[in-house]
Tab-separated table of C-alpha atoms in Angstrom:
chain	number	residue	atom	x	y	z
A	1454	MET	CA	101.669	105.027	29.749
A	1455	SER	CA	100.349	105.048	33.073
A	1456	GLN	CA	103.156	104.545	35.934
A	1457	PRO	CA	103.058	101.885	37.982
A	1458	GLU	CA	102.171	102.595	41.489
A	1459	SER	CA	104.807	102.647	44.454
A	1460	THR	CA	103.863	100.845	47.184
A	1461	PRO	CA	105.426	101.219	50.777
A	1462	PRO	CA	106.873	97.776	52.151
A	1463	ASP	CA	104.499	96.122	54.712
A	1464	HIS	CA	107.476	94.601	56.471
A	1465	PRO	CA	111.127	95.245	57.111
A	1466	ALA	CA	112.095	92.073	55.210
A	1467	GLU	CA	110.821	93.253	52.130
A	1468	GLN	CA	112.876	96.193	52.374
A	1469	GLN	CA	116.304	94.056	51.649
A	1470	PRO	CA	117.078	94.053	47.831
A	1471	PRO	CA	116.885	90.852	46.417
A	1472	GLU	CA	120.550	90.592	46.281
A	1473	ALA	CA	120.967	91.016	49.993
A	1474	ALA	CA	118.687	87.912	50.250
A	1475	ALA	CA	120.690	85.345	48.084
A	1476	ALA	CA	123.513	86.603	49.780
A	1477	HIS	CA	121.801	85.220	52.926
A	1478	PRO	CA	123.570	81.504	53.234
A	1479	HIS	CA	120.501	80.282	54.375
A	1480	THR	CA	118.392	81.416	51.957
A	1481	ALA	CA	115.651	78.964	51.304
A	1482	THR	CA	115.368	78.897	55.037
A	1483	LEU	CA	114.694	82.248	55.031
A	1484	LYS	CA	112.382	82.509	52.480
A	1485	ARG	CA	110.060	79.487	54.146
A	1486	LEU	CA	110.153	81.375	57.074
A	1487	GLU	CA	108.542	84.264	55.449
A	1488	ARG	CA	106.276	82.860	53.892
A	1489	SER	CA	105.108	80.647	57.203
A	1490	SER	CA	104.775	83.827	59.830
A	1491	GLY	CA	101.456	84.404	59.161
A	1492	ARG	CA	100.316	81.147	60.016
A	1493	LEU	CA	102.603	80.822	62.711
A	1494	ALA	CA	101.492	83.870	64.136
A	1495	ALA	CA	97.669	82.507	63.807
A	1496	ASN	CA	99.030	79.540	65.281
A	1497	ALA	CA	100.111	80.767	68.222
A	1498	ILE	CA	96.931	83.244	68.963
A	1499	ALA	CA	95.085	79.798	68.986
A	1500	ARG	CA	97.366	78.779	71.158
A	1501	MET	CA	97.038	81.274	73.685
A	1502	ASP	CA	93.008	81.351	73.298
A	1503	GLU	CA	93.521	77.170	74.190
A	1504	THR	CA	95.574	77.330	77.192
A	1505	LEU	CA	95.921	80.894	78.936
A	1506	PRO	CA	92.461	81.627	80.321
A	1507	TRP	CA	94.037	84.821	81.124
A	1508	TYR	CA	93.646	85.497	77.735
A	1509	ARG	CA	90.258	84.086	76.925
A	1510	ALA	CA	88.864	86.924	79.691
A	1511	MET	CA	90.424	89.877	78.274
A	1512	PRO	CA	88.112	92.317	76.488
A	1513	PRO	CA	88.589	92.243	72.431
A	1514	GLU	CA	91.093	95.387	72.100
A	1515	ASN	CA	93.611	93.564	74.230
A	1516	ARG	CA	93.384	90.437	72.520
A	1517	SER	CA	93.809	91.956	69.667
A	1518	TRP	CA	96.765	94.145	70.620
A	1519	ILE	CA	98.236	91.033	71.970
A	1520	GLY	CA	98.148	89.242	68.369
A	1521	LEU	CA	99.779	92.316	66.667
A	1522	VAL	CA	102.270	91.629	69.491
A	1523	ALA	CA	103.194	88.425	68.574
A	1524	GLN	CA	102.875	89.109	65.135
A	1525	ALA	CA	105.125	91.290	65.777
A	1526	GLY	CA	107.339	89.195	67.310
A	1527	ILE	CA	107.930	86.251	64.665
A	1528	ALA	CA	107.913	89.328	61.795
A	1529	ALA	CA	110.874	90.768	64.335
A	1530	PHE	CA	112.716	86.816	64.892
A	1531	THR	CA	112.483	86.270	60.544
A	1532	GLU	CA	114.567	90.292	60.058
A	1533	TRP	CA	116.893	88.976	63.049
A	1534	PHE	CA	117.067	85.502	61.306
A	1535	ARG	CA	118.220	87.526	58.533
A	1536	GLN	CA	120.875	89.840	59.938
A	1537	PRO	CA	121.374	88.585	63.007
A	1538	ASP	CA	124.788	90.584	63.735
A	1539	ALA	CA	122.871	93.721	62.601
A	1540	PRO	CA	122.538	96.128	65.764
A	1541	GLN	CA	118.239	95.817	66.849
A	1542	ALA	CA	115.955	97.336	69.326
A	1543	ILE	CA	113.922	94.064	69.485
A	1544	SER	CA	111.669	95.963	72.293
A	1545	THR	CA	110.717	98.316	69.494
A	1546	ASP	CA	110.128	95.951	67.223
A	1547	VAL	CA	108.053	93.720	68.984
A	1548	PHE	CA	106.288	95.803	72.179
A	1549	GLY	CA	106.343	98.786	70.218
A	1550	THR	CA	103.309	97.444	68.327
A	1551	ALA	CA	101.000	97.719	71.391
A	1552	PRO	CA	99.959	101.078	73.472
A	1553	ARG	CA	101.532	101.551	76.632
A	1554	GLU	CA	98.660	100.989	78.722
A	1555	LEU	CA	98.883	97.415	77.788
A	1556	THR	CA	101.968	97.448	80.411
A	1557	ARG	CA	99.110	98.080	82.985
A	1558	ALA	CA	96.492	95.671	81.533
A	1559	ILE	CA	98.594	92.755	81.351
A	1560	THR	CA	101.049	91.977	83.762
A	1561	LEU	CA	104.360	90.634	83.780
A	1562	ARG	CA	103.902	87.115	84.416
A	1563	GLN	CA	101.106	87.232	81.914
A	1564	THR	CA	103.533	88.921	79.165
A	1565	VAL	CA	106.272	85.848	79.930
A	1566	GLU	CA	103.349	83.309	79.084
A	1567	MET	CA	102.448	84.907	75.788
A	1568	VAL	CA	106.163	84.968	75.222
A	1569	ARG	CA	106.907	81.461	76.336
A	1570	THR	CA	103.360	80.472	74.315
A	1571	THR	CA	104.802	81.867	71.011
A	1572	ILE	CA	108.457	80.911	71.011
A	1573	GLU	CA	106.692	77.103	71.978
A	1574	VAL	CA	104.891	77.098	68.501
A	1575	MET	CA	108.036	78.835	66.857
A	1576	GLU	CA	109.774	75.464	68.033
A	1577	THR	CA	107.379	72.926	66.966
A	1578	ALA	CA	107.033	74.413	63.013
A	1579	ILE	CA	110.743	74.338	63.079
A	1580	ASP	CA	111.520	70.817	61.023
A	1581	GLU	CA	108.278	72.164	58.788
A	1582	VAL	CA	109.950	75.727	58.120
A	1583	ALA	CA	113.925	74.828	57.784
A	1584	ALA	CA	115.355	73.937	54.701
A	1585	PRO	CA	116.743	70.478	55.188
A	1586	GLY	CA	119.909	70.748	56.587
A	1587	ASP	CA	119.131	73.836	58.653
A	1588	GLU	CA	117.143	72.365	61.725
A	1589	SER	CA	119.862	72.887	63.841
A	1590	VAL	CA	120.552	76.499	62.823
A	1591	LEU	CA	117.104	77.735	63.130
A	1592	ARG	CA	116.668	76.016	66.389
A	1593	GLU	CA	119.624	77.573	67.731
A	1594	ALA	CA	119.181	81.302	66.200
A	1595	LEU	CA	115.459	81.167	68.084
A	1596	LEU	CA	117.551	80.076	71.324
A	1597	VAL	CA	119.775	82.952	70.998
A	1598	TYR	CA	116.535	85.031	70.312
A	1599	ALA	CA	114.278	84.152	72.910
A	1600	ARG	CA	116.857	85.180	75.388
A	1601	GLU	CA	116.621	88.540	73.555
A	1602	ILE	CA	113.244	89.014	73.609
A	1603	ALA	CA	113.412	88.075	77.612
A	1604	PHE	CA	115.646	90.668	78.114
A	1605	ALA	CA	113.545	93.253	75.978
A	1606	THR	CA	110.447	92.165	77.504
A	1607	ALA	CA	112.180	92.645	81.803
A	1608	GLN	CA	113.191	96.347	79.999
A	1609	VAL	CA	109.827	96.947	78.948
A	1610	TYR	CA	108.170	96.039	82.710
A	1611	ALA	CA	111.156	97.970	84.279
A	1612	GLN	CA	110.833	101.247	82.293
A	1613	ALA	CA	106.745	101.075	83.084
A	1614	ALA	CA	107.742	100.433	86.584
A	1615	GLU	CA	109.918	103.255	86.906
A	1616	ALA	CA	107.562	105.783	85.184
A	1617	ARG	CA	104.908	104.674	87.137
A	1618	GLY	CA	107.092	105.139	90.671
A	1619	ALA	CA	108.371	108.199	89.576
A	1620	TRP	CA	104.463	109.127	89.701
A	1621	ASP	CA	103.854	107.503	92.536
A	1622	ALA	CA	106.229	109.442	93.829
A	1623	ARG	CA	104.852	112.855	93.021
A	1624	LEU	CA	101.419	111.637	93.762
A	1625	GLU	CA	102.614	111.232	97.284
A	1626	SER	CA	104.788	114.033	97.442
A	1627	LEU	CA	101.411	116.287	96.493
A	1628	VAL	CA	99.257	114.759	99.054
A	1629	VAL	CA	102.017	114.841	102.617
A	1630	ASN	CA	102.699	118.627	101.317
A	1631	ALA	CA	98.536	119.338	101.211
A	1632	VAL	CA	98.324	118.188	104.782
A	1633	LEU	CA	101.534	119.521	105.896
A	1634	SER	CA	100.306	122.895	104.113
A	1635	GLY	CA	96.786	122.561	105.470
A	1636	GLU	CA	95.235	122.392	102.260
A	1637	ALA	CA	94.254	118.728	102.264
A	1638	ASP	CA	90.801	118.611	100.268
A	1639	GLU	CA	88.849	116.099	98.547
A	1640	GLY	CA	91.525	116.345	95.538
A	1641	ALA	CA	94.466	115.326	97.843
A	1642	VAL	CA	91.810	112.323	99.038
A	1643	SER	CA	91.536	111.327	95.532
A	1644	ARG	CA	95.428	111.313	94.958
A	1645	ALA	CA	96.011	109.332	98.368
A	1646	ALA	CA	93.449	106.764	97.088
A	1647	ALA	CA	95.297	105.909	93.412
A	1648	LEU	CA	98.274	105.599	95.740
A	1649	GLY	CA	96.266	102.738	97.595
A	1650	TRP	CA	95.027	104.472	100.782
A	1651	ASN	CA	91.930	102.967	101.847
A	1652	SER	CA	90.811	105.912	104.310
A	1653	PRO	CA	91.693	104.208	107.596
A	1654	GLU	CA	89.435	105.243	110.755
A	1655	HIS	CA	92.210	106.574	112.744
A	1656	VAL	CA	95.029	108.836	111.175
A	1657	CYS	CA	98.602	110.399	113.111
A	1658	VAL	CA	101.037	112.467	111.746
A	1659	ILE	CA	105.028	111.763	112.557
A	1660	LEU	CA	107.814	114.542	112.024
A	1661	GLY	CA	111.405	114.086	112.860
A	1662	THR	CA	115.004	114.701	111.128
A	1663	ALA	CA	115.631	112.790	107.847
A	1664	PRO	CA	118.841	111.744	107.168
A	1665	ASP	CA	121.353	112.161	105.308
A	1666	GLY	CA	121.802	109.990	102.189
A	1667	ASP	CA	119.066	109.342	99.379
A	1668	SER	CA	115.936	110.018	100.443
A	1669	GLU	CA	114.207	107.153	98.433
A	1670	LEU	CA	115.946	104.320	100.677
A	1671	THR	CA	114.797	106.553	103.378
A	1672	VAL	CA	111.189	106.351	102.177
A	1673	GLU	CA	111.676	102.289	101.639
A	1674	ALA	CA	112.637	101.742	104.616
A	1675	ILE	CA	109.523	103.524	106.018
A	1676	ARG	CA	107.095	101.655	104.070
A	1677	ARG	CA	109.173	98.247	105.040
A	1678	ALA	CA	108.340	99.065	108.935
A	1679	SER	CA	104.883	99.913	108.093
A	1680	ARG	CA	104.302	96.877	106.450
A	1681	GLN	CA	105.006	94.869	109.877
A	1682	ALA	CA	103.694	97.408	111.783
A	1683	LYS	CA	100.720	96.469	109.956
A	1684	VAL	CA	99.582	100.257	109.188
A	1685	GLN	CA	98.991	102.357	106.270
A	1686	VAL	CA	101.781	104.874	105.213
A	1687	LEU	CA	101.978	108.321	102.983
A	1688	THR	CA	104.957	109.362	103.538
A	1689	GLY	CA	107.992	111.910	101.915
A	1690	VAL	CA	111.032	114.185	102.842
A	1691	LEU	CA	109.922	117.525	102.939
A	1692	GLY	CA	113.689	119.557	103.267
A	1693	ASN	CA	115.157	117.805	106.099
A	1694	ARG	CA	112.059	116.729	107.469
A	1695	LEU	CA	111.110	112.821	107.408
A	1696	VAL	CA	107.329	113.187	107.609
A	1697	VAL	CA	105.052	109.828	107.831
A	1698	ILE	CA	100.843	109.830	107.816
A	1699	ALA	CA	100.348	106.848	109.328
A	1700	GLY	CA	96.876	105.056	109.162
A	1701	GLY	CA	94.879	101.943	110.852
A	1702	SER	CA	96.147	102.259	114.747
A	1703	ASP	CA	94.597	104.606	117.514
A	1704	ASN	CA	98.237	104.476	119.418
A	1705	PRO	CA	100.251	107.298	117.310
A	1706	LEU	CA	103.324	106.314	120.023
A	1707	HIS	CA	102.965	102.665	119.765
A	1708	VAL	CA	102.966	103.424	115.656
A	1709	ALA	CA	105.639	106.196	116.181
A	1710	LYS	CA	107.865	103.241	117.991
A	1711	ALA	CA	107.348	101.000	115.351
A	1712	LEU	CA	108.979	103.647	112.133
A	1713	ILE	CA	111.161	105.336	114.343
A	1714	GLY	CA	114.211	103.367	112.437
A	1715	PRO	CA	114.738	105.164	109.620
A	1716	TYR	CA	114.640	108.574	111.587
A	1717	ALA	CA	118.128	110.799	112.589
A	1718	ALA	CA	119.170	111.465	115.635
A	1719	GLY	CA	116.957	114.086	117.315
A	1720	PRO	CA	113.573	114.427	118.376
A	1721	VAL	CA	110.138	112.516	116.560
A	1722	VAL	CA	107.039	113.948	117.622
A	1723	ALA	CA	104.012	112.271	116.752
A	1724	GLY	CA	100.697	114.024	116.710
A	1725	PRO	CA	97.529	113.499	117.870
A	1726	VAL	CA	94.966	110.967	116.326
A	1727	VAL	CA	92.024	112.378	114.136
A	1728	ALA	CA	89.424	110.828	112.150
A	1729	ASP	CA	91.103	111.040	108.524
A	1730	LEU	CA	93.579	112.358	105.980
A	1731	LEU	CA	90.967	115.384	105.614
A	1732	ALA	CA	92.015	116.078	109.635
A	1733	ALA	CA	95.283	115.257	109.363
A	1734	THR	CA	96.487	118.837	108.873
A	1735	ARG	CA	95.512	119.507	112.747
A	1736	SER	CA	97.764	116.157	113.678
A	1737	ALA	CA	100.360	117.749	111.654
A	1738	GLN	CA	100.706	120.927	113.048
A	1739	ALA	CA	100.730	119.804	116.364
A	1740	ALA	CA	103.489	117.284	115.482
A	1741	ALA	CA	105.351	120.780	114.166
A	1742	ALA	CA	104.847	122.779	116.930
A	1743	GLY	CA	105.794	120.110	119.049
A	1744	LEU	CA	109.067	119.614	116.901
A	1745	LYS	CA	109.836	123.268	117.021
A	1746	ALA	CA	109.197	122.644	120.926
A	1747	CYS	CA	111.082	119.955	122.063
A	1748	ALA	CA	114.588	121.687	122.474
A	1749	ALA	CA	112.779	122.741	125.808
A	1750	TRP	CA	112.115	119.693	127.205
A	1751	GLN	CA	115.848	118.269	127.056
A	1752	ASP	CA	114.259	114.820	129.166
A	1753	ALA	CA	111.922	114.452	125.929
A	1754	PRO	CA	111.713	110.616	125.852
A	1755	ARG	CA	111.921	109.336	122.048
A	1756	PRO	CA	109.387	109.473	120.496
A	1757	VAL	CA	107.266	111.951	121.988
A	1758	LEU	CA	103.781	112.642	121.965
A	1759	ALA	CA	102.974	116.314	120.552
A	1760	ASP	CA	100.118	116.325	123.613
A	1761	ASP	CA	103.097	115.758	126.145
A	1762	LEU	CA	104.514	118.883	124.905
A	1763	LEU	CA	101.444	121.117	125.307
A	1764	PRO	CA	103.824	123.391	128.127
A	1765	GLU	CA	106.207	123.669	126.226
A	1766	ARG	CA	104.576	124.433	122.949
A	1767	ALA	CA	102.019	126.886	124.600
A	1768	MET	CA	105.623	128.893	125.830
A	1769	ALA	CA	106.825	128.759	121.942
A	1770	GLY	CA	103.452	130.571	120.765
A	1771	ASP	CA	101.382	128.170	119.724
A	1772	PRO	CA	97.652	129.142	119.838
A	1773	ALA	CA	96.366	125.956	119.788
A	1774	ALA	CA	98.305	124.316	122.536
A	1775	ARG	CA	97.264	127.371	124.407
A	1776	ASP	CA	93.599	126.873	123.970
A	1777	GLN	CA	93.999	122.683	124.484
A	1778	LEU	CA	95.508	123.453	127.879
A	1779	VAL	CA	93.148	125.792	128.972
A	1780	GLU	CA	90.081	123.981	127.424
A	1781	GLU	CA	91.037	120.656	128.843
A	1782	ILE	CA	92.456	121.266	132.140
A	1783	TYR	CA	91.628	124.533	133.323
A	1784	ARG	CA	87.807	124.997	132.174
A	1785	PRO	CA	86.774	121.542	134.040
A	1786	LEU	CA	88.938	122.251	136.967
A	1787	GLU	CA	86.706	125.529	137.174
A	1788	GLU	CA	83.340	124.001	136.335
A	1789	ALA	CA	84.208	121.214	139.082
A	1790	GLY	CA	84.497	123.840	141.625
A	1791	SER	CA	86.363	126.954	142.959
A	1792	ALA	CA	88.011	124.218	145.740
A	1793	LEU	CA	89.614	122.260	143.349
A	1794	LEU	CA	91.676	125.132	141.650
A	1795	GLU	CA	92.193	127.034	144.807
A	1796	THR	CA	94.153	123.738	146.084
A	1797	LEU	CA	95.726	122.695	143.077
A	1798	SER	CA	97.179	126.806	143.330
A	1799	VAL	CA	98.357	126.831	146.964
A	1800	TYR	CA	99.436	122.956	146.657
A	1801	LEU	CA	102.216	123.881	143.622
A	1802	GLU	CA	103.096	126.677	145.179
A	1803	GLN	CA	103.852	124.531	148.212
A	1804	ALA	CA	106.527	123.202	146.636
A	1805	SER	CA	103.927	120.100	145.941
A	1806	SER	CA	103.812	119.687	149.903
A	1807	LEU	CA	100.487	118.111	151.277
A	1808	GLU	CA	101.050	119.780	154.674
A	1809	GLY	CA	102.160	122.909	153.681
A	1810	ALA	CA	99.118	123.749	151.667
A	1811	ALA	CA	96.842	122.176	154.215
A	1812	ARG	CA	98.135	124.701	156.788
A	1813	MET	CA	97.337	127.581	154.275
A	1814	LEU	CA	93.945	126.129	153.716
A	1815	PHE	CA	93.112	125.366	156.747
A	1816	VAL	CA	91.931	121.768	156.213
A	1817	HIS	CA	93.376	118.274	156.991
A	1818	PRO	CA	95.611	116.946	154.812
A	1819	ASN	CA	93.653	113.931	153.857
A	1820	THR	CA	91.060	116.697	152.515
A	1821	VAL	CA	94.200	117.994	149.821
A	1822	ARG	CA	95.069	114.395	149.015
A	1823	TYR	CA	91.189	113.980	148.381
A	1824	ARG	CA	90.864	117.140	146.137
A	1825	LEU	CA	94.549	116.192	144.179
A	1826	ARG	CA	92.855	112.732	143.368
A	1827	ARG	CA	89.897	114.719	141.880
A	1828	VAL	CA	92.101	116.879	140.128
A	1829	THR	CA	93.531	114.219	138.534
A	1830	ASP	CA	90.816	112.286	137.347
A	1831	VAL	CA	88.996	115.735	135.617
A	1832	THR	CA	91.976	116.712	133.868
A	1833	GLY	CA	94.372	113.411	133.415
A	1834	TRP	CA	97.082	114.384	135.039
A	1835	SER	CA	98.344	113.985	138.559
A	1836	PRO	CA	99.965	116.863	141.008
A	1837	SER	CA	102.148	114.317	142.231
A	1838	ASP	CA	104.465	113.728	138.961
A	1839	VAL	CA	106.853	116.091	138.761
A	1840	ARG	CA	105.773	116.367	134.556
A	1841	SER	CA	102.490	117.008	135.374
A	1842	ALA	CA	102.519	119.350	138.172
A	1843	PHE	CA	104.579	121.505	135.253
A	1844	THR	CA	101.604	121.071	132.529
A	1845	LEU	CA	99.117	122.045	135.388
A	1846	ARG	CA	100.877	125.288	136.340
A	1847	ILE	CA	101.083	126.198	132.715
A	1848	ALA	CA	97.636	125.553	132.602
A	1849	LEU	CA	96.476	127.559	135.575
A	1850	ILE	CA	98.424	130.788	134.107
A	1851	LEU	CA	96.819	130.579	130.906
A	1852	GLY	CA	93.354	129.863	132.290
A	1853	ARG	CA	93.700	133.307	134.586
A	1854	LEU	CA	95.577	135.197	131.767
A	1855	ALA	CA	92.229	134.185	129.335
A	1856	ASP	CA	90.248	135.421	132.204
A	1857	ALA	CA	91.611	138.472	132.841
A	1858	GLU	CA	91.025	139.138	128.938
A	1859	ALA	CA	87.886	138.436	129.003
A	1860	GLN	CA	87.262	141.269	131.740
A	1861	LEU	CA	88.867	143.790	129.800
């Protein structure tokens, strides 16, 4: 005699022994609800197809997952109606039916519309499903369940948002670290693109001290400031430094002023503008060198450009600053003629005195004045300005040293 095959129950409700169902105070309504669950789910899917345009436009795979979620929601209500006092994880019962990727395929608003449509279908069927006299009981139970499913929906999307936010923060940290360490490559560009970076033409790096406290709050403050300034940012706190990679503006000083609020007290240095994220390492290195050398210029503005700190950076051992001073100041003066170099040198050595320089050069003071204007035109630095004169003096020293080294 063959033994009957034991089949696993298809639904949690079938796992209950008959006496448990018989003990339910609304047994007739429960049985009618169990029999109607499939039809209610089909009606809910049909209503979604009729009233929700985004549902009709979805690919078949996602539509099938949404249909399973609707069926699981009605089945979970049936089980919840059976044992309303039992602890249950509605989010697991309902949303665990679909893959996690579904939270990316449909928005929270669309999920709310889906849940609302399903609840409305169940509400319209209360008089038909409930046993005579149980209509108010079933309606009240559905109201309570609707509240629970709303909380479960919010929890699912909150967890997905937290996971996505944590992943985005790791990606952003990788990009920022790659730029600072000089390891930016196409992989870093791809990661930045995944974060919404759309490859702006002008990019600069801004460095300063990070404030104490929660770094996530600091990063969020930078993002708010960037939205007001209408620039894109990639940002992060690395050690005690707050790093901002800003794109979309060719004025780094203006961007630094707009984003300076979240930085802690102390110098804030903006690196030069570069073409793209791959070249941002050069801006980051200049800003880092400027931040290191900023202590030598006690009256430095806040924020300050890395290029305004060229003499301090050169004295602190930054080879890029030394090369820049020689190539952008000394060599152009050298090419413009020996008269400009000689006049500038004598003028700086004579305590910026036109008359003193004129006497040393045996020329009229107006000639000295004309040559100094030519120096400004060639280099962009004015010898009559104290700060510019200091920069020009350092450039002359470095240029002479470079010439002497070349002759060895």
